[in-house]
PDB file of C-alpha atoms in Angstrom:
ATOM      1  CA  UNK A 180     141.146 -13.768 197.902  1.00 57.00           C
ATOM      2  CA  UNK A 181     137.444 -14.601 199.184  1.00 64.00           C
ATOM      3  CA  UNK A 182     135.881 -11.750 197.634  1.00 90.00           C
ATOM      4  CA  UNK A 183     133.492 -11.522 195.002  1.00 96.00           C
ATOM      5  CA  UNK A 184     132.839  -8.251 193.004  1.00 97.00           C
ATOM      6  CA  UNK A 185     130.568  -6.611 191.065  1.00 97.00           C
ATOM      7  CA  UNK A 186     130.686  -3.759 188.484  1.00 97.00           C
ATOM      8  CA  UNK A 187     128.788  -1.541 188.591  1.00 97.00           C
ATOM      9  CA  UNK A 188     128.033  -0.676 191.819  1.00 96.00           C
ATOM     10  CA  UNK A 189     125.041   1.455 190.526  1.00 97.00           C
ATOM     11  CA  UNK A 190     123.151   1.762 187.474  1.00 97.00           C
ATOM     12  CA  UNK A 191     120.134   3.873 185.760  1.00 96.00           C
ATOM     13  CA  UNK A 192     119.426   2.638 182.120  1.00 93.00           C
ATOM     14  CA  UNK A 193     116.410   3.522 179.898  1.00 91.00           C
ATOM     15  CA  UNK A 194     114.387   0.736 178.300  1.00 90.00           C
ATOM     16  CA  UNK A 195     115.399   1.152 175.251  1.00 89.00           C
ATOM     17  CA  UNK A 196     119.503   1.482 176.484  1.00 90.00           C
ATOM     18  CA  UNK A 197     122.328  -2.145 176.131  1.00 95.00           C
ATOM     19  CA  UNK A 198     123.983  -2.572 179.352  1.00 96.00           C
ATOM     20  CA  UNK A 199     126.125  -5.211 180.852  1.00 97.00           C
ATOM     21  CA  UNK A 200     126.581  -5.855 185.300  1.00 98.00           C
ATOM     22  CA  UNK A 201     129.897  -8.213 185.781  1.00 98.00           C
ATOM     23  CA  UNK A 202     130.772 -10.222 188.218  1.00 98.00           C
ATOM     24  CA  UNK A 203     134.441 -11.838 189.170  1.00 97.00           C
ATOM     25  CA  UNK A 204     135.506 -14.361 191.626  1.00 96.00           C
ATOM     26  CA  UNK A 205     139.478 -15.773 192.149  1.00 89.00           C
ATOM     27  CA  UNK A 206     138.665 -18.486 194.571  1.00 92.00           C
ATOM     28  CA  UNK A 207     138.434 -21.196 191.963  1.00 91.00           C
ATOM     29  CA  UNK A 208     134.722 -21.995 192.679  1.00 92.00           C
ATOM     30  CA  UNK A 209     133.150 -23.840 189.934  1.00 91.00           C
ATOM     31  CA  UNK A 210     129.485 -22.952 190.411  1.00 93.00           C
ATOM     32  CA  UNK A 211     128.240 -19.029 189.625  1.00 95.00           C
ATOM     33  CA  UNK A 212     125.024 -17.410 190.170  1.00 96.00           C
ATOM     34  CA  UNK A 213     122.643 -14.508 189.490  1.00 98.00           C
ATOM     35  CA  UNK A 214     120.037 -13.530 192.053  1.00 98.00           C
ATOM     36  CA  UNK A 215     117.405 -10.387 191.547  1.00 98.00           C
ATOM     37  CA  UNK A 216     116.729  -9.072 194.981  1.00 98.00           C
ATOM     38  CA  UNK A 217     113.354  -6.524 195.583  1.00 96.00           C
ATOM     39  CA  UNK A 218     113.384  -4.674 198.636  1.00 92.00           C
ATOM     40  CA  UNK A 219     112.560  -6.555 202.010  1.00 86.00           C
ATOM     41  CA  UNK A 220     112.520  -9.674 199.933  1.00 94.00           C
ATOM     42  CA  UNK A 221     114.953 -12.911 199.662  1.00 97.00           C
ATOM     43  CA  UNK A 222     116.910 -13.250 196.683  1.00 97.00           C
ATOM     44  CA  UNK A 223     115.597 -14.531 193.516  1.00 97.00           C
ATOM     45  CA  UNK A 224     117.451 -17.131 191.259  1.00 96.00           C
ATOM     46  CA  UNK A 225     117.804 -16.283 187.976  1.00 97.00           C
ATOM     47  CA  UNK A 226     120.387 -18.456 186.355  1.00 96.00           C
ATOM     48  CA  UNK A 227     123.385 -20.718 187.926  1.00 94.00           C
ATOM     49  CA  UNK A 228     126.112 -21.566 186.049  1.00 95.00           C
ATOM     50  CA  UNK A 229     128.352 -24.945 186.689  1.00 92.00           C
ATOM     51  CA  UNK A 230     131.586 -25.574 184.777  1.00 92.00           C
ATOM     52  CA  UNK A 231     131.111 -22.432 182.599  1.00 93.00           C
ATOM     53  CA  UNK A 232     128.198 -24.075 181.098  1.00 94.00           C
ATOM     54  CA  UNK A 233     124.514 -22.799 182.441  1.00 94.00           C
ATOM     55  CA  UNK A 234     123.028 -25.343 184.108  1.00 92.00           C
ATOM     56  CA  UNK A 235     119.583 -23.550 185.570  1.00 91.00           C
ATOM     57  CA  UNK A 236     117.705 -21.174 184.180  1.00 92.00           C
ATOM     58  CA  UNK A 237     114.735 -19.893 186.315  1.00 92.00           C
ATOM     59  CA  UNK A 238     112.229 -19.336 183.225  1.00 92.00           C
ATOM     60  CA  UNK A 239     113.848 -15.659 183.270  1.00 95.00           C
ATOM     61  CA  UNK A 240     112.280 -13.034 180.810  1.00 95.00           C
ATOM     62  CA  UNK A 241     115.224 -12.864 177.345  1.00 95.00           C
ATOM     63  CA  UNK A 242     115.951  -9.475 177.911  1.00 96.00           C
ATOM     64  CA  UNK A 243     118.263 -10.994 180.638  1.00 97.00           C
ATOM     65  CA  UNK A 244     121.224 -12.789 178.604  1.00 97.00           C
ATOM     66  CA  UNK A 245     123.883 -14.127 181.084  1.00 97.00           C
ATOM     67  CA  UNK A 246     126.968 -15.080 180.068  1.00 97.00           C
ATOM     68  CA  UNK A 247     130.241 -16.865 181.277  1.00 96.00           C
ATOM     69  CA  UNK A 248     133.763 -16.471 179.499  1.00 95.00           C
ATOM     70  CA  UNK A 249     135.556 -18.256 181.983  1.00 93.00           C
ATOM     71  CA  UNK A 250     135.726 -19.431 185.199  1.00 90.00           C
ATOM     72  CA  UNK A 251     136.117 -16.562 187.204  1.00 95.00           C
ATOM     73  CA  UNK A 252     134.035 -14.297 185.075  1.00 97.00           C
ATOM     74  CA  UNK A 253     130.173 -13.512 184.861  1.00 97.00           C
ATOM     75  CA  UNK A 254     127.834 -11.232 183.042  1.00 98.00           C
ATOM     76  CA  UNK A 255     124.398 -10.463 182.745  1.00 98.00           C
ATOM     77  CA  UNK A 256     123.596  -8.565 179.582  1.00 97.00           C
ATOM     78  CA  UNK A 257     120.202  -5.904 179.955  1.00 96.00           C
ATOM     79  CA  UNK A 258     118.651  -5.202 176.873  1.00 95.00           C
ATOM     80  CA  UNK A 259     114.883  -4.141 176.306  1.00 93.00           C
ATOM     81  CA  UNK A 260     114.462  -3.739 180.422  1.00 94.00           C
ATOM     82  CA  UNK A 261     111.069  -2.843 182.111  1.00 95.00           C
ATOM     83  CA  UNK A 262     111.095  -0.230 185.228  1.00 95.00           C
ATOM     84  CA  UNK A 263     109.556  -3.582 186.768  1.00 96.00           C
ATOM     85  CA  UNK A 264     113.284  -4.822 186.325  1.00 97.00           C
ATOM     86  CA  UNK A 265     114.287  -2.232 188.374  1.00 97.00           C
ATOM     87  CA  UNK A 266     116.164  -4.397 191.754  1.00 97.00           C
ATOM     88  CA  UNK A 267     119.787  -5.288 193.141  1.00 98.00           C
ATOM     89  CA  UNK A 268     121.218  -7.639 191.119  1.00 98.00           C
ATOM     90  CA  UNK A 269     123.114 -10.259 193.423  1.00 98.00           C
ATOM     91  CA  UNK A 270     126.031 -12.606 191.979  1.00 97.00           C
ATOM     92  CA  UNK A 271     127.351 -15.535 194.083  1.00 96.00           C
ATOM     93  CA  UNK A 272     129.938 -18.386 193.703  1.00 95.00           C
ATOM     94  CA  UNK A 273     130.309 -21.797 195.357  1.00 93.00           C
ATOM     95  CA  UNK A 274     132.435 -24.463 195.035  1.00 89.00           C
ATOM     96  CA  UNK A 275     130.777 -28.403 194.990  1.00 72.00           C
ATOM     97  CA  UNK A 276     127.206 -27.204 196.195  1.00 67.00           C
ATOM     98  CA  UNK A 277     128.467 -25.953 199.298  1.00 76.00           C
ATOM     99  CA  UNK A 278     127.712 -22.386 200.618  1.00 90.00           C
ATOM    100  CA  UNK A 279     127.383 -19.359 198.473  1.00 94.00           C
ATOM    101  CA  UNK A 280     129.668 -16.572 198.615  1.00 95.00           C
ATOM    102  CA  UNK A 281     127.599 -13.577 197.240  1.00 96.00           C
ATOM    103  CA  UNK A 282     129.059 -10.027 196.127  1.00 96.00           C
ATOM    104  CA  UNK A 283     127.765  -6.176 197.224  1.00 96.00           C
ATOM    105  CA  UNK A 284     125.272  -5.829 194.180  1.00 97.00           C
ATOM    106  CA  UNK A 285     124.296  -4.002 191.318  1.00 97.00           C
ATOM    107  CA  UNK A 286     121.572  -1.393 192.026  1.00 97.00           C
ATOM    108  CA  UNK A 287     119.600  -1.319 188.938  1.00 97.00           C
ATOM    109  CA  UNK A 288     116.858   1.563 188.592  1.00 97.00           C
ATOM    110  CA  UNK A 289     115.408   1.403 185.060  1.00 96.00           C
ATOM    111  CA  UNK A 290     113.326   4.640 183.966  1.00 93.00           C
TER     112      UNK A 290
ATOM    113  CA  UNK B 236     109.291 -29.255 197.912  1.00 83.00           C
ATOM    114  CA  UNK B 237     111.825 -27.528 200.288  1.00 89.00           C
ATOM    115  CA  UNK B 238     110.924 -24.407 201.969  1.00 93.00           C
ATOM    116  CA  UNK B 239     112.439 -22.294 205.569  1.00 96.00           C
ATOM    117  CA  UNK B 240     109.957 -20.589 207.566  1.00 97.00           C
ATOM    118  CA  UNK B 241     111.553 -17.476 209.916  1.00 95.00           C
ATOM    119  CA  UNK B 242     109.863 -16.007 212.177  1.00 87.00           C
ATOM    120  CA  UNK B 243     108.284 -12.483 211.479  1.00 82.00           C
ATOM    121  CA  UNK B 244     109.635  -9.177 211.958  1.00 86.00           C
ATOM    122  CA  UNK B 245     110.457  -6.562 212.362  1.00 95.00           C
ATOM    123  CA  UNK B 246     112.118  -6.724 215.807  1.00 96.00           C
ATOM    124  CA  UNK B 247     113.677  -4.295 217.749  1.00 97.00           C
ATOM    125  CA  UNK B 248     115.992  -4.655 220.810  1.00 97.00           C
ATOM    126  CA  UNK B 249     118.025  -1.630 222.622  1.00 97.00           C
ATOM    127  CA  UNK B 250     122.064  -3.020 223.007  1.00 97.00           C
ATOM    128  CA  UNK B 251     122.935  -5.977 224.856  1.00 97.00           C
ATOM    129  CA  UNK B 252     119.619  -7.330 225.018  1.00 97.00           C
ATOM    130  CA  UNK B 253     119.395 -10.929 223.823  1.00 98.00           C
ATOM    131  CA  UNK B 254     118.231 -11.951 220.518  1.00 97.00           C
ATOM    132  CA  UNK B 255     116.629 -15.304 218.940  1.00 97.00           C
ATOM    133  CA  UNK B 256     114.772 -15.411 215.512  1.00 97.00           C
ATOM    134  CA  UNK B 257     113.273 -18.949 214.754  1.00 97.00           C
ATOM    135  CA  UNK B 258     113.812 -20.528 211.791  1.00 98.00           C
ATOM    136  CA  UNK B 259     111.815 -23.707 210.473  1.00 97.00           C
ATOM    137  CA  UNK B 260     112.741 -25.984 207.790  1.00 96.00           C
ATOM    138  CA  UNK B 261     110.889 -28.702 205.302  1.00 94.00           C
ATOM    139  CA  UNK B 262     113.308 -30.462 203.393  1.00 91.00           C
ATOM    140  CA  UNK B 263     113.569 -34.261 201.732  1.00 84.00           C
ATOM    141  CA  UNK B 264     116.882 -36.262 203.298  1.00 82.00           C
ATOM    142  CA  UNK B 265     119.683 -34.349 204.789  1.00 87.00           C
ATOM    143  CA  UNK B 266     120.155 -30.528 203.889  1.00 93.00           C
ATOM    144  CA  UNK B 267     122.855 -28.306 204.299  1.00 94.00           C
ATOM    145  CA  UNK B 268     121.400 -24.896 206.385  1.00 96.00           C
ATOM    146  CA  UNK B 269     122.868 -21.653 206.577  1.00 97.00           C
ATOM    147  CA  UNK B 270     122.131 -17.715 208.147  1.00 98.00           C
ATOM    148  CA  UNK B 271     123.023 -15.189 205.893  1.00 98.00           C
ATOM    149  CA  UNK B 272     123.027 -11.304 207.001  1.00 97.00           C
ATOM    150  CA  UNK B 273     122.550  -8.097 205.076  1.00 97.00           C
ATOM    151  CA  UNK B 274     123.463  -4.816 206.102  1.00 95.00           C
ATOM    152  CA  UNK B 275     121.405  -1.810 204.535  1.00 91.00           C
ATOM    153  CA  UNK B 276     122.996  -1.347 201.126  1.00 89.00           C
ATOM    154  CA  UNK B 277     125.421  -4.598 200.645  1.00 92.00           C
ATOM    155  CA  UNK B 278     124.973  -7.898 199.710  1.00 94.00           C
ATOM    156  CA  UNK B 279     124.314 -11.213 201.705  1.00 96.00           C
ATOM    157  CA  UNK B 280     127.214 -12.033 204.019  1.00 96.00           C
ATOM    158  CA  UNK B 281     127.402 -15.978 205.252  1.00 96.00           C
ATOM    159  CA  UNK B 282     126.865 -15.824 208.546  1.00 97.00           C
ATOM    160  CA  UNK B 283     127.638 -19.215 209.959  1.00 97.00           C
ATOM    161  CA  UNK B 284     126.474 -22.549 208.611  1.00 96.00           C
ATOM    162  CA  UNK B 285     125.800 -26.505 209.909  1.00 96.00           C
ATOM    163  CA  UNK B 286     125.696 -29.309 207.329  1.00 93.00           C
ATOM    164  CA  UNK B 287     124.272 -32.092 209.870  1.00 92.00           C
ATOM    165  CA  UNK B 288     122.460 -32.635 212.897  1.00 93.00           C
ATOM    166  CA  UNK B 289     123.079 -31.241 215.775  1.00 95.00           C
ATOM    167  CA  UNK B 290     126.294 -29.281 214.452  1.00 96.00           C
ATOM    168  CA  UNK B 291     126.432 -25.516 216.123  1.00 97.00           C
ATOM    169  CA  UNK B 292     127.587 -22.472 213.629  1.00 97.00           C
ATOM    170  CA  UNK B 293     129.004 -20.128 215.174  1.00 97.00           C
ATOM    171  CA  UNK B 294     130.211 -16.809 214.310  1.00 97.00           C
ATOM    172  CA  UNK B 295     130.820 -12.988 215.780  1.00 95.00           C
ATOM    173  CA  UNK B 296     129.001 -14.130 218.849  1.00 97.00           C
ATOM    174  CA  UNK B 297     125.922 -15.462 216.915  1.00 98.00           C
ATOM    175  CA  UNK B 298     125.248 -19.323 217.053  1.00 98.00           C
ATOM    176  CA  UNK B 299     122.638 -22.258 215.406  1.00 98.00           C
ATOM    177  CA  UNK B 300     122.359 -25.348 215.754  1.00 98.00           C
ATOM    178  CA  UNK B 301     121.134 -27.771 213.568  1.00 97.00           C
ATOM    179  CA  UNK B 302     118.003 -29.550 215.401  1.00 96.00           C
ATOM    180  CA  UNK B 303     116.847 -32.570 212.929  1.00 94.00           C
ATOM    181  CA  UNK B 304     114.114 -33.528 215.308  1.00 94.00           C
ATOM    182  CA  UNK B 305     112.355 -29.829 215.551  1.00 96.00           C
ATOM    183  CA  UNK B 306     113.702 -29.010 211.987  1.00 96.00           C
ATOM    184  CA  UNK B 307     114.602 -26.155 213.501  1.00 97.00           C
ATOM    185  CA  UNK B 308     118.327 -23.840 212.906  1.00 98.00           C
ATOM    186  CA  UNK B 309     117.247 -20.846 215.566  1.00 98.00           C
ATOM    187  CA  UNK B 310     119.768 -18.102 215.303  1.00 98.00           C
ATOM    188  CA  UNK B 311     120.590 -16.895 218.785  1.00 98.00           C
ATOM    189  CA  UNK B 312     122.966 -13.899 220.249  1.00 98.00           C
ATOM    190  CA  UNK B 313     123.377 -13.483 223.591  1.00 96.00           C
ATOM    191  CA  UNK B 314     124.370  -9.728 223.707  1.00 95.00           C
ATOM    192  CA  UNK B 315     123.395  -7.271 220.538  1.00 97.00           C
ATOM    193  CA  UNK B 316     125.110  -4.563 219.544  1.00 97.00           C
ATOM    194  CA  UNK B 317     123.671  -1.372 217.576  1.00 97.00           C
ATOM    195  CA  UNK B 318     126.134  -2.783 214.729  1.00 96.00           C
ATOM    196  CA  UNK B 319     124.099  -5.906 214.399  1.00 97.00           C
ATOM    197  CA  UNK B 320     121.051  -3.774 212.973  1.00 97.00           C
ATOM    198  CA  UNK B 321     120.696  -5.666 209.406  1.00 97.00           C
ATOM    199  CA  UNK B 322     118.420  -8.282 207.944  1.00 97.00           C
ATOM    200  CA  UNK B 323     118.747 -12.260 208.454  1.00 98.00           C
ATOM    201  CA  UNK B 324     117.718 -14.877 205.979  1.00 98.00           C
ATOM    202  CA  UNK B 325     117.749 -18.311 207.254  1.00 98.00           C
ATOM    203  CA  UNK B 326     118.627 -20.394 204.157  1.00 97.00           C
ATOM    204  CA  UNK B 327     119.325 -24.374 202.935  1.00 95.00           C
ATOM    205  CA  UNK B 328     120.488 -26.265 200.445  1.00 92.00           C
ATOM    206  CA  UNK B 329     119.836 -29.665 199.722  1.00 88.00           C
ATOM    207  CA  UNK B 330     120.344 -32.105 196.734  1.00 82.00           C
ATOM    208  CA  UNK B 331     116.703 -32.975 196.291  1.00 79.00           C
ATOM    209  CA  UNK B 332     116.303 -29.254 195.319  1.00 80.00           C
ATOM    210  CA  UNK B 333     119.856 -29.036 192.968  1.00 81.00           C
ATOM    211  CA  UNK B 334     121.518 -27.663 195.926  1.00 83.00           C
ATOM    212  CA  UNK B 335     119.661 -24.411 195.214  1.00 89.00           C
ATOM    213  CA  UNK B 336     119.125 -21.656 197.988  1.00 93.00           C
ATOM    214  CA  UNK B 337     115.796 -22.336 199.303  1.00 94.00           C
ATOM    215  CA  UNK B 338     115.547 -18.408 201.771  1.00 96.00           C
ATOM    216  CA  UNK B 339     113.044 -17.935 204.164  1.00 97.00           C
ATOM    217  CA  UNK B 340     111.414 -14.521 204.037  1.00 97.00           C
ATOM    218  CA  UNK B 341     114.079 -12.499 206.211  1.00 97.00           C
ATOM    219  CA  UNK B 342     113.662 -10.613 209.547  1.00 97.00           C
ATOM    220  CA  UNK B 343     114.693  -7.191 209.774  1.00 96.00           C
ATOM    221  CA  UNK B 344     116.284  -6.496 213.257  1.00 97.00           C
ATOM    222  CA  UNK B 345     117.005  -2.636 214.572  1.00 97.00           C
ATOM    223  CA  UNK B 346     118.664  -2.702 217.965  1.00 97.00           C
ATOM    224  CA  UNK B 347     118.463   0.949 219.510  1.00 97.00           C
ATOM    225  CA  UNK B 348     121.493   2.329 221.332  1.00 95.00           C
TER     226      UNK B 348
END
């Protein structure tokens, strides 16, 4: 399996709504990521964990919580958003700092 | 610190023409340099990589090579197809940086049937 997935595919919270995007990976990499990706602009990292531990965090805003329950697992809690927020949410794996294997996204509109 | 520099879009080409985008890099010591595509609506797909000089990437007729001397990982195809319409980030990764993505900007390619 070299795929990595993301749930949901979509989503449309308000700012005052609790929602969770996930991410899962079964090639055994040891390194996970979250990006935030605007339109017609490179990703942006947001966190990267290594060893289920969270090694980088990009000076991101609290109302993004990520979390990692195992290996294969990721998830970025939303709480408190701002439309501003509003972006595909790109997850990616990697194994020893080599290339990044990224999933399809979350499209997050926030109203 | 380490940065890519692509060349500007947006570029058009009708199929089978041949396409190029430049790609610069600035990096301390010996990084790792990638293309990554996206198709309207998906996420990035690794294109092809090279982790030292002069190694060529190649994949579904699209090459790079890694040019230490230019600092330069050009992405080249020598016959487009309408199905290559997408964007391309040229990307690295080096240790100096925590092996963090360092993207350039992207180019957004339309080839016309």
């Amino acid at each position: 399996d070299t795929e990595v997935t993301q749930t949901p595919k979509h989503l449309v919270m308000g700012m005052t709504n609790k929602k969770s995007l996930k991410c899962e990976q079964h090639m055994g990499h040891r390194a996970m990521y979250w990006y935030k990706q605007k339109a017609k602009k490179p990703p942006e990292l947001m966190f990267v964990y290594s060893y289920e531990k969270l090694s980088i965090n990009e000076s991101v805003p609290s109302r993004f919580s990520p979390e990692c329950p195992n290996s294969s697992l990721l998830n970025l809690h939303l709480h408190a958003l701002q439309p501003e927020d509003s972006a595909l949410y790109l997850c990616a794996s990697s194994q020893s700092y080599n290339e990044q294997f990224f999933g399809p996204g979350t499209r997050l509109t926030v109203l | 610190g380490d940065s890519v520099t692509q060349m500007e879009g947006p570029v058009t080409l009708s199929e089978e023409a041949f396409l190029t985008i430049n790609c610069t890099y600035t990096a301390t010591g010996y990084p790792s340099l990638f293309w990554y595509v996206q198709y309207p609506g998906e996420g990035l797909q690794l294109l092809l990589k090279a982790t030292k000089a002069d190694d060529k990437g190649s994949n579904k007729g699209f090459e790079a090579t890694y040019r230490k001397e230019t600092t330069s990982f050009h992405l080249e195809k020598g016959s487009v197809q309408v199905s290559d319409s997408a964007v391309y980030f040229c990307a690295l990764s080096a240790r100096s940086n925590d092996y963090k993505l360092s993207f350039g900007a992207g180019t957004t390619v339309t080839v016309r049937a």
